PDB file of C-alpha atoms in Angstrom:
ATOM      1  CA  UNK A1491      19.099 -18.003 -21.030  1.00  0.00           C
ATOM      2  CA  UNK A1492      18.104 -21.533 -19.848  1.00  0.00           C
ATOM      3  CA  UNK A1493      16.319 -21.842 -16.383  1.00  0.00           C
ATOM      4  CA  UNK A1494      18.063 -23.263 -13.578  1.00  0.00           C
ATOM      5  CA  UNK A1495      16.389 -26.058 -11.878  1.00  0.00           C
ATOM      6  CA  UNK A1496      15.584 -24.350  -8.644  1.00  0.00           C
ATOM      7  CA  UNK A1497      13.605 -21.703 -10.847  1.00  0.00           C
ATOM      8  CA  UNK A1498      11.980 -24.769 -13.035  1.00  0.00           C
ATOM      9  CA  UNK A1499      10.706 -26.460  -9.895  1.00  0.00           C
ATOM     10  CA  UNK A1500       9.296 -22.731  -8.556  1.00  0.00           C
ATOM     11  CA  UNK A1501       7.549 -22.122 -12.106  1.00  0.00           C
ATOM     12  CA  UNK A1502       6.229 -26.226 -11.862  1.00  0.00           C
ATOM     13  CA  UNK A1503       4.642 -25.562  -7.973  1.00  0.00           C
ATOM     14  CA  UNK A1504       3.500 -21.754  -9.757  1.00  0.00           C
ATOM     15  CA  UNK A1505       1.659 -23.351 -12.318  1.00  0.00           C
ATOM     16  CA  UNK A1506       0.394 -26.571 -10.276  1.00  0.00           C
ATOM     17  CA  UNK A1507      -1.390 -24.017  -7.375  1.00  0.00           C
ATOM     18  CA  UNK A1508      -2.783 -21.529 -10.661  1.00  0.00           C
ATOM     19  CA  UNK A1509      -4.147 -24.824 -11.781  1.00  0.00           C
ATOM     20  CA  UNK A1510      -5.757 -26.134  -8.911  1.00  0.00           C
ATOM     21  CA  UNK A1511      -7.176 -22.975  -7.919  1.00  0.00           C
ATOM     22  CA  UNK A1512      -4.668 -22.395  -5.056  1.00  0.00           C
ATOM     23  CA  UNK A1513      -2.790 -19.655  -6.000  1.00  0.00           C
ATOM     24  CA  UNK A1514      -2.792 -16.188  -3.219  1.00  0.00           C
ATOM     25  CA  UNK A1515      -1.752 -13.777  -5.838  1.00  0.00           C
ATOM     26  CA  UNK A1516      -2.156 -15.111  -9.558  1.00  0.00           C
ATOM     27  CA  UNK A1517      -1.569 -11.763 -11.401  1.00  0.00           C
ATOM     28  CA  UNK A1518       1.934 -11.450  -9.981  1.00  0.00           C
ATOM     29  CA  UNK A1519       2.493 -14.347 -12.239  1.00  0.00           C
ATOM     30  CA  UNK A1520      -0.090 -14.059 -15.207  1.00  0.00           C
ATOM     31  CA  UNK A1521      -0.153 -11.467 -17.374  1.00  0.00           C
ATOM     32  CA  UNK A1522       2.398  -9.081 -18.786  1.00  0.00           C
ATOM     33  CA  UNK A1523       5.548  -8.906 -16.629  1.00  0.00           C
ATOM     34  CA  UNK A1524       9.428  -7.488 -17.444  1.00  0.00           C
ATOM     35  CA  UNK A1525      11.209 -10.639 -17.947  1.00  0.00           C
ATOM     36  CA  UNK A1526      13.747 -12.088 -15.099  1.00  0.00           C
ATOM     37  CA  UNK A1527      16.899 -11.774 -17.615  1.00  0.00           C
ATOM     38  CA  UNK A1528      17.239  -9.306 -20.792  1.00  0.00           C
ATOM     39  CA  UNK A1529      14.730  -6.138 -21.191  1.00  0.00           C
ATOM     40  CA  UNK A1530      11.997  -8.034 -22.684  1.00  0.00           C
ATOM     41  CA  UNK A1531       8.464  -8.879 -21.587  1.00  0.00           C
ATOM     42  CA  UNK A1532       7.204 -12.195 -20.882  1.00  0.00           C
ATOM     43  CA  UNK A1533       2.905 -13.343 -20.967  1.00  0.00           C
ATOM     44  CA  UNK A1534       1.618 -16.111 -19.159  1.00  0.00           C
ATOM     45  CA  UNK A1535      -1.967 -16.635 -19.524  1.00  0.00           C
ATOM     46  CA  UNK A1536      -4.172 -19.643 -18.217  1.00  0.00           C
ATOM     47  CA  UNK A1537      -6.382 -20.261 -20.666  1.00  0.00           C
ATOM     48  CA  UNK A1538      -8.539 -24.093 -20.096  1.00  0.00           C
ATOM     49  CA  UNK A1539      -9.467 -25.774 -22.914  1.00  0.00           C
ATOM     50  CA  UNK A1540      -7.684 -23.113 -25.416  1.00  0.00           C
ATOM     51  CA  UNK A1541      -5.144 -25.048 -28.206  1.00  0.00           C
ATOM     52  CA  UNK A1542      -3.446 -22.129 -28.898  1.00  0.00           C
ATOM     53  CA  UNK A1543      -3.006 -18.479 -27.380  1.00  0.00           C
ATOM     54  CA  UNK A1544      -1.874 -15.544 -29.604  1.00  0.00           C
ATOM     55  CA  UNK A1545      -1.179 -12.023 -28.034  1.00  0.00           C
ATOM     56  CA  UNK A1546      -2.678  -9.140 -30.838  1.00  0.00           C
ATOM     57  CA  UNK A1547      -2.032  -5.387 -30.726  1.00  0.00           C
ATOM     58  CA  UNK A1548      -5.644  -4.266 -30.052  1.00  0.00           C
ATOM     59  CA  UNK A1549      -5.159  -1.247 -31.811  1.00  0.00           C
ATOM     60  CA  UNK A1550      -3.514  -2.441 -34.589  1.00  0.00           C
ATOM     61  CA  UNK A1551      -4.656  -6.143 -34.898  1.00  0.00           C
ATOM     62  CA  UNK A1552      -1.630  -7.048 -35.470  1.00  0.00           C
ATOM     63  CA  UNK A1553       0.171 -10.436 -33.991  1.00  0.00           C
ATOM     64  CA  UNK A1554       2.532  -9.923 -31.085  1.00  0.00           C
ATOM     65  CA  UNK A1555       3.180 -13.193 -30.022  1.00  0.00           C
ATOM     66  CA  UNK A1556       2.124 -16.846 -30.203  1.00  0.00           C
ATOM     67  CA  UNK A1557       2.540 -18.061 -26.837  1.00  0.00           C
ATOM     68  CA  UNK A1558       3.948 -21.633 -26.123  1.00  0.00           C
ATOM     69  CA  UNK A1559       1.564 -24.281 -24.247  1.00  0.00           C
ATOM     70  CA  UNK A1560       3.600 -24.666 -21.033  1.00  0.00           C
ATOM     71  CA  UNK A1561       1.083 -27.050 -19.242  1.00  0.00           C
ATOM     72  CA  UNK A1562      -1.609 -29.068 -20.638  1.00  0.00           C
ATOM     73  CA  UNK A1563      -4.520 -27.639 -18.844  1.00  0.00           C
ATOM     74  CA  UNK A1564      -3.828 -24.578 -20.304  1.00  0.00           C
ATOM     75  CA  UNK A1565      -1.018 -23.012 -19.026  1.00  0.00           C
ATOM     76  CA  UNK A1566       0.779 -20.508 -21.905  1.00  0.00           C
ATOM     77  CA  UNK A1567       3.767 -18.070 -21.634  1.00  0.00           C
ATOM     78  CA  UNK A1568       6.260 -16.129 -24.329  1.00  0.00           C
ATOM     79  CA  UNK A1569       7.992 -13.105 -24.939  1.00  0.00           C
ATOM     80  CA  UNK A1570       7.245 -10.204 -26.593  1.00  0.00           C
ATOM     81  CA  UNK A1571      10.122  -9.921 -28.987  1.00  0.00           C
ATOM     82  CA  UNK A1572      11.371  -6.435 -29.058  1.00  0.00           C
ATOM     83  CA  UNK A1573       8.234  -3.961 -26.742  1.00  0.00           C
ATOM     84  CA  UNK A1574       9.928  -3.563 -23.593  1.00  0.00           C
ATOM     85  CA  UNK A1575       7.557  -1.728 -21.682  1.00  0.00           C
ATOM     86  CA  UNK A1576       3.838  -3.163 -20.596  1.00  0.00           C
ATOM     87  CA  UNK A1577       1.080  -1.634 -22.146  1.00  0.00           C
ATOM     88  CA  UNK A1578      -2.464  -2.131 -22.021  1.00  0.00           C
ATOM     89  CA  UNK A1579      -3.205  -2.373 -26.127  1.00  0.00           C
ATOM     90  CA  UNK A1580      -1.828  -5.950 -25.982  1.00  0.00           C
ATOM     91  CA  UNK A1581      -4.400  -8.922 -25.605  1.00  0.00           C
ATOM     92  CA  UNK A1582      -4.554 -12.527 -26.086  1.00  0.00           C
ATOM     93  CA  UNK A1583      -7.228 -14.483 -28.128  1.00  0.00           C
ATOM     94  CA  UNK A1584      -7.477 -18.340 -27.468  1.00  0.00           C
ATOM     95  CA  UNK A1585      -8.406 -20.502 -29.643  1.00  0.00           C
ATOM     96  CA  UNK A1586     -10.065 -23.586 -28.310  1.00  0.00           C
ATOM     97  CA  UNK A1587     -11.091 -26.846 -29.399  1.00  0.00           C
TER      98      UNK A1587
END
């Protein structure tokens, strides 16, 4: 489901204050979070300088995700195709220029 524009302007002021280091509460928007429509789970990361973030089953090694670049200063989100629960064997690896 597409964003409206009230929530596009919301996530744009999110990501400007993560960016400048002006964010209260960053984790309630980084990380690994139950997605606002559906029963997946969405990451947002905020990587600097990384060209690419991938999200890897740290048990397994296997890939999760590739998460889209949402801002150029390294701002990254996507979903988690079918896990619907958080769990902490899930991390991302950047790669950087």
């Amino acid at each position: 489901m597409k964003k409206t524009s009230t929530e596009k302007s919301v996530q744009q002021q999110t990501i400007a204050a993560i960016v400048a280091s002006d964010h209260a509460d960053v984790f309630s928007w980084l990380g690994m979070h139950s997605a606002a429509v559906g029963n997946s789970l969405l990451v947002r990361a905020f990587v600097p300088d990384a060209r690419a973030v991938e999200v890897v089953d740290a048990k397994s090694g296997a890939l999760v995700a590739a998460l889209e670049q949402i801002h150029p200063h390294g701002v990254f989100e996507g979903g988690m195709g079918q896990r619907r629960a958080p769990t902490s064997r899930a991390w991302g690896l950047p790669t950087c220029s």
